[in-house]
């Protein structure tokens, strides 16, 4: 069954498949801006990380910026969504939901930023930010 079909009277989820829609503009414009601001904030606090954590703080800052920059590129180029890897208590739930989305899309396309439900990918972005900041 395609993700965009009505099931039991429930309309399809909003997604960025429709150019110009709220979901499309959110994913295309607002979410990359949020990621850019997150990277800028981390970078602006570089000296604070060094003061509080030494070289380990600088290393963590560089890794977080790298992961968030990669995330922004994935989003902007509509790459497939990646499973979470940090092992937090909710990781399995996130990954199971993503697998469900993929099974609904079938083998013809991947669950990606512009094809998956907007609310899921927006929350997923914040969860990936959490993962990027928490990984060591």
PDB file of C-alpha atoms in Angstrom:
ATOM      1  CA  UNK A   1       0.000   0.000   0.000  1.00  0.00           C
ATOM      2  CA  UNK A   2       1.350   3.431  -0.905  1.00  0.00           C
ATOM      3  CA  UNK A   3       1.989   5.892   1.908  1.00  0.00           C
ATOM      4  CA  UNK A   4      -0.213   8.555   0.321  1.00  0.00           C
ATOM      5  CA  UNK A   5      -3.426   6.482   0.198  1.00  0.00           C
ATOM      6  CA  UNK A   6      -6.389   7.210   2.455  1.00  0.00           C
ATOM      7  CA  UNK A   7      -6.922   4.398   4.972  1.00  0.00           C
ATOM      8  CA  UNK A   8     -10.179   4.030   6.911  1.00  0.00           C
ATOM      9  CA  UNK A   9     -11.082   7.661   6.205  1.00  0.00           C
ATOM     10  CA  UNK A  10      -7.765   9.000   7.517  1.00  0.00           C
ATOM     11  CA  UNK A  11      -6.101  11.259   4.944  1.00  0.00           C
ATOM     12  CA  UNK A  12      -2.485  10.679   3.966  1.00  0.00           C
ATOM     13  CA  UNK A  13       0.292  12.230   6.034  1.00  0.00           C
ATOM     14  CA  UNK A  14       1.668  15.572   4.940  1.00  0.00           C
ATOM     15  CA  UNK A  15       4.962  15.188   3.131  1.00  0.00           C
ATOM     16  CA  UNK A  16       7.294  17.268   1.010  1.00  0.00           C
ATOM     17  CA  UNK A  17       6.265  15.389  -2.139  1.00  0.00           C
ATOM     18  CA  UNK A  18       4.085  18.350  -3.117  1.00  0.00           C
ATOM     19  CA  UNK A  19       6.269  21.283  -4.178  1.00  0.00           C
ATOM     20  CA  UNK A  20       5.172  24.512  -2.505  1.00  0.00           C
ATOM     21  CA  UNK A  21       3.214  22.808   0.277  1.00  0.00           C
ATOM     22  CA  UNK A  22       3.750  23.639   3.941  1.00  0.00           C
ATOM     23  CA  UNK A  23       5.658  20.373   4.424  1.00  0.00           C
ATOM     24  CA  UNK A  24       7.825  21.011   1.360  1.00  0.00           C
ATOM     25  CA  UNK A  25       8.755  24.547   2.431  1.00  0.00           C
ATOM     26  CA  UNK A  26       9.417  23.385   5.989  1.00  0.00           C
ATOM     27  CA  UNK A  27      11.783  20.634   4.886  1.00  0.00           C
ATOM     28  CA  UNK A  28      13.405  22.626   2.100  1.00  0.00           C
ATOM     29  CA  UNK A  29      13.863  25.936   3.951  1.00  0.00           C
ATOM     30  CA  UNK A  30      13.219  25.887   7.682  1.00  0.00           C
ATOM     31  CA  UNK A  31      14.882  22.628   8.702  1.00  0.00           C
ATOM     32  CA  UNK A  32      18.242  23.360   6.989  1.00  0.00           C
ATOM     33  CA  UNK A  33      18.193  26.782   8.664  1.00  0.00           C
ATOM     34  CA  UNK A  34      17.714  25.141  12.060  1.00  0.00           C
ATOM     35  CA  UNK A  35      20.670  22.829  11.404  1.00  0.00           C
ATOM     36  CA  UNK A  36      22.824  25.759  10.261  1.00  0.00           C
ATOM     37  CA  UNK A  37      21.989  27.660  13.449  1.00  0.00           C
ATOM     38  CA  UNK A  38      22.828  24.590  15.543  1.00  0.00           C
ATOM     39  CA  UNK A  39      26.241  24.308  13.840  1.00  0.00           C
ATOM     40  CA  UNK A  40      26.853  28.051  14.292  1.00  0.00           C
ATOM     41  CA  UNK A  41      25.947  27.875  17.986  1.00  0.00           C
ATOM     42  CA  UNK A  42      28.287  24.958  18.590  1.00  0.00           C
ATOM     43  CA  UNK A  43      31.091  26.715  16.717  1.00  0.00           C
ATOM     44  CA  UNK A  44      30.593  29.990  18.617  1.00  0.00           C
ATOM     45  CA  UNK A  45      31.030  28.087  21.895  1.00  0.00           C
ATOM     46  CA  UNK A  46      34.297  26.420  20.862  1.00  0.00           C
ATOM     47  CA  UNK A  47      36.388  28.258  23.468  1.00  0.00           C
ATOM     48  CA  UNK A  48      33.906  27.357  26.202  1.00  0.00           C
ATOM     49  CA  UNK A  49      34.157  23.672  25.254  1.00  0.00           C
ATOM     50  CA  UNK A  50      37.948  23.932  25.446  1.00  0.00           C
ATOM     51  CA  UNK A  51      37.879  25.714  28.819  1.00  0.00           C
ATOM     52  CA  UNK A  52      35.522  23.146  30.343  1.00  0.00           C
ATOM     53  CA  UNK A  53      36.688  19.946  28.642  1.00  0.00           C
ATOM     54  CA  UNK A  54      40.104  20.596  27.075  1.00  0.00           C
ATOM     55  CA  UNK A  55      41.021  18.847  23.841  1.00  0.00           C
ATOM     56  CA  UNK A  56      38.192  16.354  24.352  1.00  0.00           C
ATOM     57  CA  UNK A  57      35.734  19.259  24.192  1.00  0.00           C
ATOM     58  CA  UNK A  58      37.235  20.505  20.931  1.00  0.00           C
ATOM     59  CA  UNK A  59      37.139  16.998  19.489  1.00  0.00           C
ATOM     60  CA  UNK A  60      33.477  16.617  20.486  1.00  0.00           C
ATOM     61  CA  UNK A  61      32.710  20.032  18.960  1.00  0.00           C
ATOM     62  CA  UNK A  62      34.320  19.052  15.662  1.00  0.00           C
ATOM     63  CA  UNK A  63      32.510  15.721  15.565  1.00  0.00           C
ATOM     64  CA  UNK A  64      29.132  17.328  16.311  1.00  0.00           C
ATOM     65  CA  UNK A  65      29.649  19.945  13.592  1.00  0.00           C
ATOM     66  CA  UNK A  66      30.686  17.251  11.132  1.00  0.00           C
ATOM     67  CA  UNK A  67      27.644  15.084  11.891  1.00  0.00           C
ATOM     68  CA  UNK A  68      25.223  18.019  11.741  1.00  0.00           C
ATOM     69  CA  UNK A  69      26.709  19.236   8.453  1.00  0.00           C
ATOM     70  CA  UNK A  70      26.331  15.715   7.043  1.00  0.00           C
ATOM     71  CA  UNK A  71      22.739  15.652   8.312  1.00  0.00           C
ATOM     72  CA  UNK A  72      21.982  18.968   6.582  1.00  0.00           C
ATOM     73  CA  UNK A  73      23.387  17.587   3.323  1.00  0.00           C
ATOM     74  CA  UNK A  74      21.297  14.403   3.655  1.00  0.00           C
ATOM     75  CA  UNK A  75      18.186  16.513   4.172  1.00  0.00           C
ATOM     76  CA  UNK A  76      18.832  18.967   1.334  1.00  0.00           C
ATOM     77  CA  UNK A  77      19.623  16.206  -1.169  1.00  0.00           C
ATOM     78  CA  UNK A  78      16.705  13.976  -0.106  1.00  0.00           C
ATOM     79  CA  UNK A  79      18.902  11.061   0.915  1.00  0.00           C
ATOM     80  CA  UNK A  80      17.384   7.946   2.480  1.00  0.00           C
ATOM     81  CA  UNK A  81      16.741   8.209   6.205  1.00  0.00           C
ATOM     82  CA  UNK A  82      19.374   6.395   8.255  1.00  0.00           C
ATOM     83  CA  UNK A  83      18.752   4.237  11.275  1.00  0.00           C
ATOM     84  CA  UNK A  84      19.762   5.704  14.611  1.00  0.00           C
ATOM     85  CA  UNK A  85      22.864   4.138  16.104  1.00  0.00           C
ATOM     86  CA  UNK A  86      23.277   5.650  19.583  1.00  0.00           C
ATOM     87  CA  UNK A  87      21.551   2.891  21.535  1.00  0.00           C
ATOM     88  CA  UNK A  88      19.358   5.146  23.653  1.00  0.00           C
ATOM     89  CA  UNK A  89      16.140   3.585  25.010  1.00  0.00           C
ATOM     90  CA  UNK A  90      14.037   4.988  22.134  1.00  0.00           C
ATOM     91  CA  UNK A  91      16.416   4.012  19.309  1.00  0.00           C
ATOM     92  CA  UNK A  92      14.611   0.769  18.495  1.00  0.00           C
ATOM     93  CA  UNK A  93      11.223   2.516  18.315  1.00  0.00           C
ATOM     94  CA  UNK A  94      12.559   5.131  15.900  1.00  0.00           C
ATOM     95  CA  UNK A  95      14.145   2.484  13.701  1.00  0.00           C
ATOM     96  CA  UNK A  96      11.033   0.281  13.708  1.00  0.00           C
ATOM     97  CA  UNK A  97       8.884   3.218  12.608  1.00  0.00           C
ATOM     98  CA  UNK A  98      11.350   3.977   9.817  1.00  0.00           C
ATOM     99  CA  UNK A  99      11.226   0.349   8.690  1.00  0.00           C
ATOM    100  CA  UNK A 100       7.423   0.564   8.656  1.00  0.00           C
ATOM    101  CA  UNK A 101       7.608   3.663   6.460  1.00  0.00           C
ATOM    102  CA  UNK A 102       9.991   1.862   4.118  1.00  0.00           C
ATOM    103  CA  UNK A 103       7.709  -1.170   3.875  1.00  0.00           C
ATOM    104  CA  UNK A 104       4.796   1.101   2.933  1.00  0.00           C
ATOM    105  CA  UNK A 105       6.869   2.676   0.159  1.00  0.00           C
ATOM    106  CA  UNK A 106       7.915  -0.725  -1.146  1.00  0.00           C
ATOM    107  CA  UNK A 107      11.053  -1.532  -3.074  1.00  0.00           C
ATOM    108  CA  UNK A 108      10.573   1.239  -5.628  1.00  0.00           C
ATOM    109  CA  UNK A 109      11.843   4.091  -3.465  1.00  0.00           C
ATOM    110  CA  UNK A 110      13.574   4.732  -0.155  1.00  0.00           C
ATOM    111  CA  UNK A 111      12.095   6.413   2.886  1.00  0.00           C
ATOM    112  CA  UNK A 112      13.712   9.834   2.558  1.00  0.00           C
ATOM    113  CA  UNK A 113      13.360  13.390   3.757  1.00  0.00           C
ATOM    114  CA  UNK A 114      10.941  14.550   1.077  1.00  0.00           C
ATOM    115  CA  UNK A 115       8.994  11.285   0.674  1.00  0.00           C
ATOM    116  CA  UNK A 116       8.346  10.430   4.325  1.00  0.00           C
ATOM    117  CA  UNK A 117       5.701  12.045   6.550  1.00  0.00           C
ATOM    118  CA  UNK A 118       6.714  15.604   7.398  1.00  0.00           C
ATOM    119  CA  UNK A 119       6.043  15.350  11.143  1.00  0.00           C
ATOM    120  CA  UNK A 120       8.150  12.208  11.397  1.00  0.00           C
ATOM    121  CA  UNK A 121      11.126  13.681   9.520  1.00  0.00           C
ATOM    122  CA  UNK A 122      10.999  16.897  11.514  1.00  0.00           C
ATOM    123  CA  UNK A 123      11.056  14.990  14.811  1.00  0.00           C
ATOM    124  CA  UNK A 124      13.646  12.607  13.332  1.00  0.00           C
ATOM    125  CA  UNK A 125      15.893  15.597  12.562  1.00  0.00           C
ATOM    126  CA  UNK A 126      15.783  16.682  16.217  1.00  0.00           C
ATOM    127  CA  UNK A 127      16.483  13.112  17.297  1.00  0.00           C
ATOM    128  CA  UNK A 128      19.491  13.017  14.931  1.00  0.00           C
ATOM    129  CA  UNK A 129      20.710  16.306  16.457  1.00  0.00           C
ATOM    130  CA  UNK A 130      20.508  14.642  19.863  1.00  0.00           C
ATOM    131  CA  UNK A 131      22.428  11.670  18.491  1.00  0.00           C
ATOM    132  CA  UNK A 132      25.120  13.896  16.934  1.00  0.00           C
ATOM    133  CA  UNK A 133      25.689  15.803  20.150  1.00  0.00           C
ATOM    134  CA  UNK A 134      25.716  12.673  22.312  1.00  0.00           C
ATOM    135  CA  UNK A 135      28.046  10.469  20.263  1.00  0.00           C
ATOM    136  CA  UNK A 136      31.665  10.320  21.380  1.00  0.00           C
TER     137      UNK A 136
END
